[in-house]
Amino acid sequence: MKIDRARAQKAFADYAAHYNAADAKVKLKIDHTYRVAALCARIAQSLALPPEDVDLAWLSGILHDVGRFEQLRRYNTFIDAQSVSHAALSVAVLFDEGRIRDYLDDAGADALLRTAVEWHSAFRLPEALDDRTRLFCQILRDADKIDILRVNVETPMEEIYNVSTAALRRSPVTPAVLDAFYAHHCVLHSLKQYPADNAVGHASLVFELCYPESLRIVDEQGWLWRLLDFKTDNPDTAAAFAAIRDELHRWLHAQSSRYSKSAL
């Protein structure tokens, strides 16, 4: 299957143009989309996938957050728990409304792309996926997680989560969130009670990355450490983030050593 990247990028740009790009949240998702697509392609190339599969991975990145624009328009938030599943809304826009045909004519990859978009932000992938579908789901999930680290540094958390600076600076960290972090897995949204929990939750995304290239990108970009330079007036929160940084340094070093040995 041949994917015309120029056509797909124009289709996305035309769709996003219906929303107010002067709105910082709209621009955030446009920029995020292009970066995730590029990261998908880079991760796919690192796995030595054929060029057509690299393009397919890239396209999944272009498509994954299409529903974010309607989510923002309807609910004025990106928080799924306070609105609707943005992944489900992306599926509805692309596949239920038929807009996927704006991106490519061939329907041969529709099922794979639909699954990748539908599950890109889920806590876990379903067990029953075939190997090829799981591969593309994991590539997209890795790319999305990597760029979420950047988004939470470049965009003030006050804007993303509709909280005040004062609330951020006095925020504690929920003990259950710390427990999840030290168990080395993604933090469930239902555990988060305070604004600072969001930063811990996003840092925990690193534990879920599937591919060595994804970890190399995290190290190369440095957004993780900037995210963990969390400005707080709460001494307990300051101590928690210092310990989180130490644990992530230790964990990433261990992963790097493991991948280096496996390459020998």
Coordinates of C-alpha atoms in Angstrom, one line a residue:
M1 CA 0.0 0.0 0.0
K2 CA 1.4 3.4 -1.0
I3 CA 0.7 6.3 1.2
D4 CA 0.9 9.8 -0.1
R5 CA 2.3 11.8 2.8
A6 CA 1.7 15.1 1.2
R7 CA -2.0 14.3 0.6
A8 CA -2.4 13.0 4.2
Q9 CA -0.7 16.0 5.7
K10 CA -3.0 18.3 3.6
A11 CA -6.1 16.4 4.7
F12 CA -5.1 16.9 8.3
A13 CA -4.3 20.6 7.8
D14 CA -7.6 21.2 6.0
Y15 CA -9.5 19.5 8.9
A16 CA -7.6 21.4 11.6
A17 CA -8.2 24.7 9.7
H18 CA -11.9 24.5 10.7
Y19 CA -10.8 25.2 14.3
N20 CA -9.2 28.4 15.7
A21 CA -5.4 28.0 15.3
A22 CA -5.1 31.2 17.4
D23 CA -6.3 29.2 20.3
A24 CA -3.2 27.9 22.1
K25 CA -4.8 24.5 22.8
V26 CA -5.7 24.0 19.1
K27 CA -2.1 24.9 18.1
L28 CA -0.8 22.6 20.7
K29 CA -2.6 19.6 19.2
I30 CA -1.6 20.5 15.6
D31 CA 2.1 20.7 16.5
H32 CA 1.8 17.6 18.7
T33 CA 0.3 15.7 15.7
Y34 CA 3.2 16.4 13.4
R35 CA 5.8 15.6 16.0
V36 CA 4.1 12.3 16.9
A37 CA 4.0 11.3 13.2
A38 CA 7.7 12.0 12.8
L39 CA 8.5 10.0 15.9
C40 CA 6.4 7.1 14.6
A41 CA 8.4 7.1 11.4
R42 CA 11.7 7.2 13.4
I43 CA 10.8 4.4 15.6
A44 CA 9.5 2.3 12.7
Q45 CA 12.8 2.9 10.8
S46 CA 14.8 1.8 13.9
L47 CA 12.9 -1.5 13.7
A48 CA 14.0 -1.9 10.0
L49 CA 10.5 -1.9 8.7
P50 CA 10.0 -1.6 5.0
P51 CA 9.4 2.0 3.7
E52 CA 5.6 1.4 3.2
D53 CA 5.3 0.3 6.8
V54 CA 7.3 3.4 7.9
D55 CA 4.8 5.5 6.0
L56 CA 1.9 3.6 7.6
A57 CA 3.3 4.2 11.1
W58 CA 3.7 7.9 10.2
L59 CA 0.1 8.1 9.1
S60 CA -1.1 6.6 12.4
G61 CA 0.6 9.5 14.1
I62 CA -1.2 12.0 11.8
L63 CA -4.5 10.4 12.6
H64 CA -4.3 9.6 16.3
D65 CA -5.6 12.9 17.8
V66 CA -8.0 14.1 15.2
G67 CA -10.8 13.9 17.8
R68 CA -9.0 16.3 20.1
F69 CA -10.3 19.3 18.1
E70 CA -14.0 18.3 18.6
Q71 CA -13.3 17.5 22.2
L72 CA -12.0 21.0 22.8
R73 CA -14.8 22.6 20.9
R74 CA -17.6 20.7 22.7
Y75 CA -16.2 20.5 26.2
N76 CA -13.3 23.1 26.4
T77 CA -11.0 20.5 27.9
F78 CA -8.5 17.8 26.9
I79 CA -9.3 15.8 30.1
D80 CA -11.1 12.7 28.9
A81 CA -12.6 12.0 32.4
Q82 CA -14.3 15.4 32.3
S83 CA -15.6 15.1 28.7
V84 CA -15.3 12.1 26.4
S85 CA -12.6 9.6 25.2
H86 CA -10.7 11.5 22.6
A87 CA -9.5 8.3 21.1
A88 CA -13.1 7.2 20.6
L89 CA -13.9 10.6 19.1
S90 CA -11.0 10.3 16.7
V91 CA -12.4 6.9 15.6
A92 CA -15.8 8.4 15.1
V93 CA -14.5 11.4 13.0
L94 CA -12.2 9.2 10.9
F95 CA -14.1 6.0 10.4
D96 CA -17.8 6.5 11.3
E97 CA -17.9 9.8 9.4
G98 CA -15.7 8.4 6.6
R99 CA -13.0 11.1 6.7
I100 CA -10.3 8.4 6.5
R101 CA -10.8 8.5 2.8
D102 CA -9.5 12.1 2.8
Y103 CA -6.1 10.6 3.7
L104 CA -6.0 7.5 1.5
D105 CA -8.2 5.7 -1.0
D106 CA -7.1 2.1 -0.2
A107 CA -9.2 0.6 2.7
G108 CA -6.7 -2.2 3.2
A109 CA -5.2 -0.7 6.3
D110 CA -8.4 0.7 7.8
A111 CA -8.8 -2.0 10.5
L112 CA -5.2 -1.7 11.6
L113 CA -5.3 2.1 11.7
R114 CA -8.7 2.1 13.5
T115 CA -7.3 -0.2 16.2
A116 CA -4.1 1.9 16.6
V117 CA -6.1 5.1 17.0
E118 CA -8.7 3.6 19.2
W119 CA -6.2 2.1 21.7
H120 CA -3.4 4.7 21.5
S121 CA -4.2 6.2 24.9
A122 CA -5.6 3.2 26.7
F123 CA -3.9 1.9 29.9
R124 CA -3.2 -1.5 28.2
L125 CA -3.6 -3.0 24.8
P126 CA -6.1 -5.9 24.4
E127 CA -4.4 -9.3 24.5
A128 CA -6.1 -10.6 21.3
L129 CA -4.3 -8.4 18.8
D130 CA -2.4 -10.0 16.0
D131 CA 1.4 -9.3 16.0
R132 CA 1.3 -6.8 13.1
T133 CA -1.5 -4.7 14.6
R134 CA 0.2 -4.8 18.0
L135 CA 3.4 -3.6 16.5
F136 CA 1.8 -0.5 15.0
C137 CA -0.2 0.2 18.2
Q138 CA 3.0 0.1 20.2
I139 CA 4.9 2.3 17.8
L140 CA 2.1 4.9 18.0
R141 CA 1.8 4.6 21.8
D142 CA 5.6 5.1 22.2
A143 CA 5.6 8.1 20.0
D144 CA 2.6 9.7 21.7
K145 CA 4.1 9.2 25.2
I146 CA 7.4 10.6 24.2
D147 CA 5.9 13.8 22.9
I148 CA 3.5 14.2 25.8
L149 CA 6.7 14.8 27.9
R150 CA 7.5 17.7 25.6
V151 CA 4.0 19.1 25.6
N152 CA 3.9 19.2 29.4
V153 CA 7.1 21.3 29.5
E154 CA 6.5 23.6 26.6
T155 CA 2.8 24.3 27.5
P156 CA 2.1 25.5 31.0
M157 CA 0.2 22.9 33.0
E158 CA -2.2 25.6 34.0
E159 CA -3.4 25.7 30.4
I160 CA -3.6 22.0 29.9
Y161 CA -5.3 21.2 33.2
N162 CA -7.2 24.4 33.8
V163 CA -5.6 24.9 37.2
S164 CA -4.0 28.0 38.8
T165 CA -0.3 28.5 39.4
A166 CA -1.0 28.7 43.1
A167 CA -2.8 25.4 43.1
L168 CA 0.2 23.8 41.3
R169 CA 2.8 25.2 43.6
R170 CA 1.0 24.0 46.8
S171 CA -0.1 20.7 45.4
P172 CA 0.8 17.5 47.2
V173 CA 1.3 14.2 45.4
T174 CA -1.2 11.4 46.0
P175 CA 0.4 8.4 47.8
A176 CA -1.4 6.0 45.4
V177 CA 0.2 7.9 42.4
L178 CA 3.7 7.4 44.0
D179 CA 2.9 3.8 44.6
A180 CA 2.1 3.3 40.9
F181 CA 5.2 5.2 39.8
Y182 CA 7.5 3.0 42.0
A183 CA 5.7 -0.1 40.6
H184 CA 7.1 1.1 37.3
H185 CA 3.9 1.4 35.4
C186 CA 1.6 4.1 34.0
V187 CA -0.5 5.9 36.6
L188 CA -4.2 5.5 36.1
H189 CA -6.2 8.7 35.8
S190 CA -8.5 7.5 38.5
L191 CA -5.7 7.7 41.1
K192 CA -4.9 11.4 40.4
Q193 CA -6.3 13.8 43.0
Y194 CA -4.0 16.8 42.8
P195 CA -2.4 18.9 40.1
A196 CA 1.1 17.6 40.8
D197 CA -0.1 14.1 40.1
N198 CA -0.2 14.9 36.4
A199 CA 3.5 15.5 36.2
V200 CA 4.2 12.2 38.0
G201 CA 1.8 10.4 35.8
H202 CA 3.4 11.8 32.7
A203 CA 6.9 10.9 33.9
S204 CA 5.6 7.3 34.5
L205 CA 4.9 7.0 30.8
V206 CA 8.6 6.2 30.3
F207 CA 8.1 2.9 32.0
E208 CA 5.7 1.8 29.3
L209 CA 7.9 2.5 26.3
C210 CA 8.5 -0.6 24.2
Y211 CA 11.5 0.1 22.0
P212 CA 15.2 0.9 22.6
E213 CA 14.9 3.8 20.1
S214 CA 12.1 5.3 22.2
L215 CA 14.3 5.4 25.2
R216 CA 17.1 6.9 23.2
I217 CA 14.8 9.6 22.0
V218 CA 13.8 10.4 25.6
D219 CA 17.4 10.7 26.6
E220 CA 18.3 12.7 23.6
Q221 CA 15.4 15.2 24.0
G222 CA 15.7 15.8 27.7
W223 CA 12.1 16.8 28.2
L224 CA 11.7 14.2 31.0
W225 CA 14.1 16.0 33.3
R226 CA 12.7 19.4 32.6
L227 CA 9.2 18.0 33.4
L228 CA 10.6 16.8 36.7
D229 CA 12.0 20.2 37.5
F230 CA 8.6 20.8 39.1
K231 CA 8.3 24.2 40.7
T232 CA 6.7 23.8 44.1
D233 CA 6.3 25.5 47.4
N234 CA 5.4 22.2 49.1
P235 CA 8.5 20.6 50.8
D236 CA 7.0 17.1 50.7
T237 CA 6.3 17.5 46.9
A238 CA 9.9 18.8 46.4
A239 CA 11.3 15.7 48.1
A240 CA 9.0 13.4 46.2
F241 CA 10.1 14.8 42.8
A242 CA 13.8 14.6 43.8
A243 CA 13.3 10.9 44.6
I244 CA 11.4 10.4 41.4
R245 CA 14.3 11.9 39.4
D246 CA 16.8 9.6 41.1
E247 CA 14.6 6.5 40.4
L248 CA 14.2 7.4 36.8
H249 CA 18.0 7.9 36.3
R250 CA 18.6 4.5 37.9
W251 CA 15.9 2.8 35.9
L252 CA 16.9 4.3 32.5
H253 CA 20.6 3.4 33.2
A254 CA 19.5 -0.2 33.9
Q255 CA 17.5 -0.3 30.6
S256 CA 20.4 1.1 28.6
S257 CA 22.7 -1.5 30.1
R258 CA 20.2 -4.3 29.3
Y259 CA 19.7 -3.2 25.7
S260 CA 23.5 -2.8 25.2
K261 CA 24.1 -6.4 26.5
S262 CA 21.4 -7.8 24.3
A263 CA 23.0 -6.3 21.2
L264 CA 26.3 -8.1 21.8

